[in-house]
CSV table of N, CA and C and ligand atoms in Angstrom, one decimal:
chain,number,residue,atom,x,y,z
A,16,VAL,N,0.8,-1.2,0.0
A,16,VAL,CA,0.0,0.0,0.0
A,16,VAL,C,0.9,1.3,0.0
A,17,SER,N,0.6,2.2,-0.9
A,17,SER,CA,1.4,3.4,-1.0
A,17,SER,C,1.2,4.3,0.2
A,18,GLU,N,2.1,5.2,0.4
A,18,GLU,CA,2.0,6.2,1.5
A,18,GLU,C,0.8,7.1,1.3
A,19,LEU,N,0.5,7.4,0.1
A,19,LEU,CA,-0.6,8.3,-0.2
A,19,LEU,C,-1.9,7.6,0.1
A,20,LEU,N,-2.0,6.4,-0.3
A,20,LEU,CA,-3.3,5.6,-0.1
A,20,LEU,C,-3.5,5.3,1.4
A,21,ARG,N,-2.3,5.1,2.2
A,21,ARG,CA,-2.5,5.0,3.6
A,21,ARG,C,-3.0,6.3,4.2
A,22,ARG,N,-2.5,7.4,3.8
A,22,ARG,CA,-2.9,8.7,4.3
A,22,ARG,C,-4.5,8.9,4.1
A,23,LEU,N,-4.8,8.6,2.8
A,23,LEU,CA,-6.2,8.7,2.5
A,23,LEU,C,-7.2,7.9,3.3
A,24,ARG,N,-6.7,6.6,3.5
A,24,ARG,CA,-7.5,5.7,4.3
A,24,ARG,C,-7.7,6.3,5.7
A,25,GLU,N,-6.6,6.8,6.3
A,25,GLU,CA,-6.7,7.3,7.6
A,25,GLU,C,-7.6,8.4,7.7
A,26,ARG,N,-7.8,9.1,6.6
A,26,ARG,CA,-8.7,10.3,6.6
A,26,ARG,C,-10.2,9.9,6.4
A,27,GLY,N,-10.3,8.6,6.1
A,27,GLY,CA,-11.6,8.1,5.9
A,27,GLY,C,-12.2,8.4,4.5
A,28,TRP,N,-11.3,8.7,3.6
A,28,TRP,CA,-11.6,8.9,2.1
A,28,TRP,C,-12.2,7.7,1.5
A,29,ARG,N,-13.3,7.7,0.9
A,29,ARG,CA,-13.9,6.6,0.3
A,29,ARG,C,-13.1,6.1,-0.9
A,30,ILE,N,-12.5,4.9,-0.8
A,30,ILE,CA,-11.7,4.4,-1.8
A,30,ILE,C,-12.4,3.6,-2.8
A,31,THR,N,-12.8,4.2,-3.9
A,31,THR,CA,-13.4,3.4,-5.0
A,31,THR,C,-12.3,2.9,-5.9
A,32,PRO,N,-12.6,1.9,-6.8
A,32,PRO,CA,-11.5,1.4,-7.7
A,32,PRO,C,-10.8,2.6,-8.5
A,33,GLN,N,-11.7,3.6,-8.9
A,33,GLN,CA,-11.2,4.7,-9.7
A,33,GLN,C,-10.2,5.5,-8.9
A,34,ARG,N,-10.6,5.8,-7.6
A,34,ARG,CA,-9.8,6.6,-6.7
A,34,ARG,C,-8.5,5.9,-6.4
A,35,ARG,N,-8.6,4.6,-6.2
A,35,ARG,CA,-7.5,3.7,-5.9
A,35,ARG,C,-6.4,3.8,-7.0
A,36,ALA,N,-6.9,3.7,-8.2
A,36,ALA,CA,-6.1,3.7,-9.4
A,36,ALA,C,-5.4,5.0,-9.5
A,37,ILE,N,-6.0,6.2,-9.3
A,37,ILE,CA,-5.4,7.4,-9.3
A,37,ILE,C,-4.4,7.7,-8.2
A,38,ALA,N,-4.7,7.2,-7.0
A,38,ALA,CA,-3.8,7.4,-5.9
A,38,ALA,C,-2.5,6.4,-6.2
A,39,HIS,N,-2.7,5.3,-6.8
A,39,HIS,CA,-1.6,4.4,-7.1
A,39,HIS,C,-0.7,5.1,-8.1
A,40,VAL,N,-1.2,5.7,-9.1
A,40,VAL,CA,-0.4,6.3,-10.2
A,40,VAL,C,0.4,7.5,-9.6
A,41,LEU,N,-0.2,8.2,-8.7
A,41,LEU,CA,0.5,9.4,-8.2
A,41,LEU,C,1.6,9.1,-7.1
A,42,ALA,N,1.5,7.9,-6.5
A,42,ALA,CA,2.4,7.6,-5.4
A,42,ALA,C,3.9,7.6,-5.7
A,43,GLY,N,4.7,8.0,-4.8
A,43,GLY,CA,6.1,7.8,-4.9
A,43,GLY,C,6.8,9.2,-5.0
A,44,GLU,N,8.1,9.2,-4.9
A,44,GLU,CA,8.9,10.4,-5.0
A,44,GLU,C,9.2,10.6,-6.5
A,45,HIS,N,9.4,11.9,-6.9
A,45,HIS,CA,9.8,12.2,-8.2
A,45,HIS,C,8.7,11.9,-9.3
A,46,VAL,N,7.4,11.7,-8.7
A,46,VAL,CA,6.3,11.5,-9.6
A,46,VAL,C,5.5,12.8,-9.8
A,47,HIS,N,5.6,13.4,-11.0
A,47,HIS,CA,4.9,14.6,-11.2
A,47,HIS,C,4.2,14.5,-12.5
A,48,LEU,N,2.9,14.1,-12.5
A,48,LEU,CA,2.2,13.8,-13.7
A,48,LEU,C,1.2,14.9,-14.0
A,49,THR,N,0.9,15.0,-15.3
A,49,THR,CA,-0.2,15.9,-15.6
A,49,THR,C,-1.5,15.1,-15.5
A,50,ALA,N,-2.6,15.8,-15.5
A,50,ALA,CA,-3.9,15.1,-15.4
A,50,ALA,C,-4.1,14.1,-16.5
A,51,GLU,N,-3.7,14.5,-17.7
A,51,GLU,CA,-3.8,13.5,-18.8
A,51,GLU,C,-3.0,12.3,-18.6
A,52,GLN,N,-1.7,12.5,-18.1
A,52,GLN,CA,-0.9,11.2,-17.8
A,52,GLN,C,-1.5,10.4,-16.7
A,53,VAL,N,-2.1,11.0,-15.7
A,53,VAL,CA,-2.7,10.3,-14.6
A,53,VAL,C,-3.9,9.5,-15.3
A,54,PHE,N,-4.6,10.1,-16.1
A,54,PHE,CA,-5.8,9.4,-16.8
A,54,PHE,C,-5.3,8.2,-17.6
A,55,GLU,N,-4.2,8.5,-18.5
A,55,GLU,CA,-3.7,7.4,-19.2
A,55,GLU,C,-3.2,6.2,-18.4
A,56,SER,N,-2.5,6.4,-17.4
A,56,SER,CA,-2.0,5.3,-16.5
A,56,SER,C,-3.1,4.7,-15.7
A,57,ALA,N,-4.1,5.5,-15.2
A,57,ALA,CA,-5.1,4.9,-14.4
A,57,ALA,C,-6.0,4.0,-15.2
A,58,ARG,N,-6.2,4.4,-16.5
A,58,ARG,CA,-7.0,3.6,-17.5
A,58,ARG,C,-6.6,2.2,-17.6
A,59,SER,N,-5.2,1.9,-17.5
A,59,SER,CA,-4.8,0.6,-17.7
A,59,SER,C,-5.3,-0.4,-16.5
A,60,THR,N,-5.6,0.2,-15.4
A,60,THR,CA,-6.2,-0.6,-14.3
A,60,THR,C,-7.7,-0.6,-14.3
A,61,VAL,N,-8.3,0.6,-14.5
A,61,VAL,CA,-9.7,0.8,-14.5
A,61,VAL,C,-10.1,1.4,-15.9
A,62,PRO,N,-10.4,0.6,-16.9
A,62,PRO,CA,-10.6,1.1,-18.2
A,62,PRO,C,-11.8,2.0,-18.3
A,63,GLU,N,-12.8,1.9,-17.4
A,63,GLU,CA,-14.0,2.7,-17.5
A,63,GLU,C,-13.8,4.1,-16.9
A,64,ILE,N,-12.7,4.4,-16.4
A,64,ILE,CA,-12.5,5.7,-15.8
A,64,ILE,C,-12.5,6.9,-16.8
A,65,SER,N,-13.1,8.0,-16.4
A,65,SER,CA,-13.2,9.1,-17.4
A,65,SER,C,-12.3,10.2,-17.0
A,66,LEU,N,-11.9,11.1,-17.9
A,66,LEU,CA,-11.0,12.1,-17.7
A,66,LEU,C,-11.6,13.1,-16.6
A,67,ALA,N,-12.9,13.2,-16.7
A,67,ALA,CA,-13.7,14.1,-15.8
A,67,ALA,C,-13.5,13.6,-14.3
A,68,THR,N,-13.5,12.3,-14.1
A,68,THR,CA,-13.3,11.7,-12.8
A,68,THR,C,-11.9,12.0,-12.3
A,69,VAL,N,-11.0,11.9,-13.2
A,69,VAL,CA,-9.6,12.2,-12.9
A,69,VAL,C,-9.4,13.6,-12.4
A,70,TYR,N,-10.0,14.5,-13.2
A,70,TYR,CA,-9.9,16.0,-12.9
A,70,TYR,C,-10.5,16.2,-11.5
A,71,ASN,N,-11.8,15.7,-11.3
A,71,ASN,CA,-12.4,15.9,-10.0
A,71,ASN,C,-11.7,15.4,-8.9
A,72,THR,N,-11.1,14.2,-9.1
A,72,THR,CA,-10.4,13.5,-8.0
A,72,THR,C,-9.1,14.3,-7.7
A,73,LEU,N,-8.5,14.8,-8.6
A,73,LEU,CA,-7.2,15.5,-8.4
A,73,LEU,C,-7.5,16.8,-7.7
A,74,LYS,N,-8.6,17.4,-8.1
A,74,LYS,CA,-9.1,18.7,-7.5
A,74,LYS,C,-9.4,18.5,-6.0
A,75,GLU,N,-10.0,17.3,-5.7
A,75,GLU,CA,-10.4,17.0,-4.4
A,75,GLU,C,-9.1,16.7,-3.4
A,76,LEU,N,-8.2,16.0,-4.1
A,76,LEU,CA,-6.9,15.7,-3.4
A,76,LEU,C,-6.1,16.9,-3.1
A,77,VAL,N,-6.1,17.8,-4.0
A,77,VAL,CA,-5.4,19.1,-3.8
A,77,VAL,C,-6.0,19.9,-2.7
A,78,ALA,N,-7.4,20.0,-2.7
A,78,ALA,CA,-8.1,20.7,-1.7
A,78,ALA,C,-7.9,20.1,-0.4
A,79,MET,N,-7.7,18.7,-0.3
A,79,MET,CA,-7.4,18.0,1.0
A,79,MET,C,-6.0,18.2,1.4
A,80,GLY,N,-5.1,18.8,0.5
A,80,GLY,CA,-3.7,19.0,0.9
A,80,GLY,C,-2.9,17.7,0.8
A,81,GLU,N,-3.5,16.6,0.1
A,81,GLU,CA,-2.7,15.4,0.0
A,81,GLU,C,-1.9,15.4,-1.2
A,82,VAL,N,-2.2,16.2,-2.2
A,82,VAL,CA,-1.5,16.3,-3.5
A,82,VAL,C,-1.3,17.8,-3.7
A,83,SER,N,-0.1,18.1,-4.2
A,83,SER,CA,0.1,19.6,-4.5
A,83,SER,C,0.3,19.7,-6.0
A,84,GLU,N,-0.1,21.0,-6.5
A,84,GLU,CA,0.1,21.2,-7.9
A,84,GLU,C,1.5,21.8,-8.1
A,85,VAL,N,2.1,21.4,-9.1
A,85,VAL,CA,3.5,22.0,-9.4
A,85,VAL,C,3.3,22.8,-10.7
A,86,ALA,N,3.5,24.1,-10.7
A,86,ALA,CA,3.5,24.9,-11.9
A,86,ALA,C,4.8,24.5,-12.6
A,87,ASN,N,4.6,24.5,-13.9
A,87,ASN,CA,5.8,24.1,-14.7
A,87,ASN,C,6.0,25.0,-15.9
A,88,GLY,N,6.4,26.2,-15.7
A,88,GLY,CA,6.5,27.1,-16.8
A,88,GLY,C,5.2,27.3,-17.5
A,89,GLY,N,5.3,27.2,-18.9
A,89,GLY,CA,4.0,27.3,-19.6
A,89,GLY,C,3.3,26.0,-19.8
A,90,GLY,N,3.9,25.0,-19.3
A,90,GLY,CA,3.3,23.6,-19.6
A,90,GLY,C,2.2,23.4,-18.6
A,91,PRO,N,1.5,22.2,-18.8
A,91,PRO,CA,0.4,21.9,-17.9
A,91,PRO,C,0.9,21.6,-16.5
A,92,VAL,N,0.0,21.9,-15.5
A,92,VAL,CA,0.2,21.7,-14.1
A,92,VAL,C,0.5,20.2,-13.9
A,93,ARG,N,1.5,19.9,-13.1
A,93,ARG,CA,1.8,18.5,-12.7
A,93,ARG,C,1.2,18.3,-11.2
A,94,PHE,N,1.0,17.0,-10.9
A,94,PHE,CA,0.4,16.7,-9.6
A,94,PHE,C,1.5,15.9,-8.9
A,95,ASP,N,1.7,16.2,-7.6
A,95,ASP,CA,2.7,15.7,-6.8
A,95,ASP,C,2.2,15.1,-5.5
A,96,SER,N,2.4,13.9,-5.2
A,96,SER,CA,1.8,13.3,-3.9
A,96,SER,C,2.8,13.4,-2.8
A,97,ASN,N,4.0,13.9,-3.1
A,97,ASN,CA,5.1,13.9,-2.1
A,97,ASN,C,5.0,15.2,-1.3
A,98,VAL,N,3.9,15.3,-0.4
A,98,VAL,CA,3.6,16.5,0.3
A,98,VAL,C,4.1,16.4,1.7
A,99,GLU,N,4.5,15.2,2.2
A,99,GLU,CA,4.9,15.1,3.6
A,99,GLU,C,6.3,15.7,3.9
A,100,ARG,N,7.2,15.7,2.8
A,100,ARG,CA,8.5,16.2,3.0
A,100,ARG,C,8.6,17.4,2.1
A,101,PRO,N,8.6,18.6,2.7
A,101,PRO,CA,8.7,19.8,1.8
A,101,PRO,C,9.9,19.8,0.9
A,102,HIS,N,9.7,20.1,-0.3
A,102,HIS,CA,10.9,20.1,-1.2
A,102,HIS,C,10.7,21.0,-2.4
A,103,HIS,N,11.8,21.2,-3.2
A,103,HIS,CA,11.7,22.0,-4.3
A,103,HIS,C,11.9,21.1,-5.6
A,104,HIS,N,11.9,21.8,-6.7
A,104,HIS,CA,12.0,21.0,-7.9
A,104,HIS,C,13.0,21.5,-8.9
A,105,LEU,N,13.5,20.6,-9.6
A,105,LEU,CA,14.5,20.8,-10.6
A,105,LEU,C,13.9,20.4,-12.0
A,106,THR,N,13.8,21.3,-12.9
A,106,THR,CA,13.1,20.9,-14.2
A,106,THR,C,14.1,21.1,-15.4
A,107,CYS,N,13.9,20.3,-16.3
A,107,CYS,CA,14.7,20.4,-17.6
A,107,CYS,C,13.9,21.2,-18.6
A,108,LEU,N,14.6,22.2,-19.1
A,108,LEU,CA,14.0,23.2,-20.0
A,108,LEU,C,13.8,22.5,-21.4
A,109,GLU,N,14.5,21.4,-21.6
A,109,GLU,CA,14.5,20.8,-23.0
A,109,GLU,C,13.3,19.7,-23.0
A,110,CYS,N,13.4,18.8,-22.1
A,110,CYS,CA,12.5,17.6,-22.1
A,110,CYS,C,11.3,17.7,-21.1
A,111,GLY,N,11.4,18.7,-20.2
A,111,GLY,CA,10.4,18.8,-19.2
A,111,GLY,C,10.4,17.9,-18.0
A,112,SER,N,11.5,17.1,-18.0
A,112,SER,CA,11.6,16.2,-16.7
A,112,SER,C,11.7,17.0,-15.5
A,113,LEU,N,11.2,16.5,-14.4
A,113,LEU,CA,11.1,17.2,-13.2
A,113,LEU,C,11.3,16.3,-12.0
A,114,VAL,N,12.3,16.6,-11.2
A,114,VAL,CA,12.6,15.8,-10.0
A,114,VAL,C,12.5,16.6,-8.7
A,115,ASP,N,12.4,15.9,-7.6
A,115,ASP,CA,12.3,16.5,-6.3
A,115,ASP,C,13.8,16.7,-5.8
A,116,VAL,N,14.0,18.0,-5.2
A,116,VAL,CA,15.3,18.2,-4.7
A,116,VAL,C,15.1,18.8,-3.3
A,117,TYR,N,16.1,18.6,-2.4
A,117,TYR,CA,16.1,19.0,-1.1
A,117,TYR,C,17.3,19.8,-0.7
A,118,PRO,N,17.4,21.0,-1.3
A,118,PRO,CA,18.6,21.7,-1.1
A,118,PRO,C,18.8,22.1,0.4
A,119,GLU,N,20.0,22.2,0.8
A,119,GLU,CA,20.3,22.6,2.2
A,119,GLU,C,20.1,24.0,2.5
A,120,GLY,N,19.7,24.3,3.8
A,120,GLY,CA,19.6,25.7,4.1
A,120,GLY,C,18.2,26.3,3.9
A,121,GLU,N,17.9,27.3,4.6
A,121,GLU,CA,16.6,28.0,4.5
A,121,GLU,C,16.6,28.9,3.3
A,122,ARG,N,15.5,29.0,2.7
A,122,ARG,CA,15.4,30.0,1.6
A,122,ARG,C,14.3,31.0,2.1
A,123,SER,N,14.5,31.6,3.1
A,123,SER,CA,13.4,32.5,3.6
A,123,SER,C,13.7,33.9,3.2
A,124,LEU,N,12.6,34.7,3.1
A,124,LEU,CA,12.7,36.0,2.7
A,124,LEU,C,13.0,36.9,3.9
A,125,SER,N,13.7,38.0,3.6
A,125,SER,CA,14.0,38.9,4.6
A,125,SER,C,12.7,39.8,4.9
A,126,LEU,N,12.7,40.4,6.0
A,126,LEU,CA,11.5,41.2,6.3
A,126,LEU,C,11.2,42.2,5.3
A,127,LYS,N,12.3,42.8,4.8
A,127,LYS,CA,12.2,43.8,3.8
A,127,LYS,C,11.6,43.3,2.5
A,128,ASP,N,11.9,42.0,2.1
A,128,ASP,CA,11.5,41.5,0.9
A,128,ASP,C,10.1,40.9,0.9
A,129,SER,N,9.5,40.7,2.1
A,129,SER,CA,8.3,40.0,2.2
A,129,SER,C,7.0,40.9,2.0
A,130,HIS,N,7.3,42.2,1.8
A,130,HIS,CA,6.2,43.2,1.4
A,130,HIS,C,5.1,43.1,2.4
A,131,GLY,N,5.3,42.8,3.6
A,131,GLY,CA,4.2,42.8,4.7
A,131,GLY,C,3.4,41.5,4.6
A,132,TYR,N,3.7,40.6,3.8
A,132,TYR,CA,3.0,39.4,3.7
A,132,TYR,C,3.4,38.5,4.8
A,133,GLU,N,2.4,37.7,5.3
A,133,GLU,CA,2.7,36.6,6.2
A,133,GLU,C,3.1,35.4,5.4
A,134,VAL,N,4.4,35.1,5.4
A,134,VAL,CA,4.8,34.0,4.4
A,134,VAL,C,4.7,32.7,5.2
A,135,VAL,N,4.0,31.7,4.5
A,135,VAL,CA,3.7,30.4,5.1
A,135,VAL,C,4.4,29.3,4.3
A,136,GLY,N,4.9,29.6,3.2
A,136,GLY,CA,5.5,28.5,2.4
A,136,GLY,C,6.4,29.0,1.3
A,137,VAL,N,7.2,28.2,0.7
A,137,VAL,CA,8.0,28.6,-0.4
A,137,VAL,C,8.1,27.4,-1.5
A,138,THR,N,8.0,27.7,-2.7
A,138,THR,CA,8.2,26.7,-3.8
A,138,THR,C,9.3,27.3,-4.7
A,139,ILE,N,10.3,26.5,-4.9
A,139,ILE,CA,11.4,27.0,-5.8
A,139,ILE,C,11.5,25.9,-6.9
A,140,THR,N,11.5,26.4,-8.1
A,140,THR,CA,11.9,25.5,-9.2
A,140,THR,C,13.1,26.0,-9.9
A,141,TYR,N,14.1,25.1,-9.9
A,141,TYR,CA,15.4,25.3,-10.5
A,141,TYR,C,15.2,24.9,-12.0
A,142,HIS,N,15.7,25.7,-12.9
A,142,HIS,CA,15.7,25.3,-14.3
A,142,HIS,C,17.0,25.0,-14.9
A,143,GLY,N,17.1,24.0,-15.8
A,143,GLY,CA,18.4,23.7,-16.4
A,143,GLY,C,18.2,22.6,-17.4
A,144,TYR,N,19.3,21.9,-17.7
A,144,TYR,CA,19.2,20.8,-18.7
A,144,TYR,C,19.7,19.5,-18.1
A,145,CYS,N,18.8,18.5,-18.2
A,145,CYS,CA,19.2,17.2,-17.6
A,145,CYS,C,20.3,16.5,-18.3
A,146,PRO,N,20.9,15.5,-17.7
A,146,PRO,CA,22.0,14.8,-18.3
A,146,PRO,C,21.6,14.1,-19.6
A,147,ASP,N,20.4,13.7,-19.8
A,147,ASP,CA,19.9,13.1,-21.0
A,147,ASP,C,20.0,14.1,-22.2
A,148,CYS,N,19.6,15.4,-21.8
A,148,CYS,CA,19.6,16.4,-22.9
A,148,CYS,C,21.0,17.0,-23.2
A,149,THR,N,21.8,17.0,-22.2
A,149,THR,CA,23.2,17.6,-22.5
A,149,THR,C,24.1,16.5,-23.0
A,150,GLY,N,23.6,15.2,-23.0
A,150,GLY,CA,24.4,14.1,-23.4
A,150,GLY,C,25.5,13.7,-22.4
A,151,GLU,N,25.4,14.2,-21.2
A,151,GLU,CA,26.4,13.8,-20.2
A,151,GLU,C,26.0,12.5,-19.5
A,152,ALA,N,24.9,11.9,-19.7
A,152,ALA,CA,24.5,10.8,-19.0
A,152,ALA,C,25.4,9.7,-19.1
A,153,ALA,N,25.9,9.3,-20.2
A,153,ALA,CA,26.7,8.2,-20.4
A,153,ALA,C,28.2,8.5,-20.3
A,154,ALA,N,28.5,9.7,-20.2
A,154,ALA,CA,30.0,10.1,-20.1
A,154,ALA,C,30.7,9.5,-18.9
A,155,PRO,N,31.8,8.8,-19.2
A,155,PRO,CA,32.5,8.2,-18.0
A,155,PRO,C,33.2,9.3,-17.2
A,156,ASN,N,32.9,9.4,-16.0
A,156,ASN,CA,33.6,10.3,-15.1
A,156,ASN,C,34.3,11.5,-15.7
B,214,ZN,ZN1,16.0,16.9,-20.4
B,215,ZN,ZN1,7.9,17.1,-6.1
């Protein structure tokens, strides 16, 4: 049973086959899927699932705080179930791959920079080019 499904059960979320398939697809670290991708994967387990069900379920999970939305430049929003460990993202400008990163140190705003806002969270997305796109992946040391 995935971490996400365990959390949802604890909350008393009604686990239908559709919801289970969606939760299963989203589980794990470094998993950042678009709604369409969730739909495509969930359909292999539950062929009768509709895209509308996927959208509604994702919306509900986000509202519950069990899944977060990751903005990805101009691309479609990705969904991330890794909400228990705060993290930032590293994305490839070429292929759009997206991984979780946990950089050391606080990235807090100074009082002067916070414009009077009460800051409750931070999301950082680092942009660059992944090893696959720069061709460094197979390079020996
Ligand atoms: Zn890439
Ligand atoms: Zn993430």
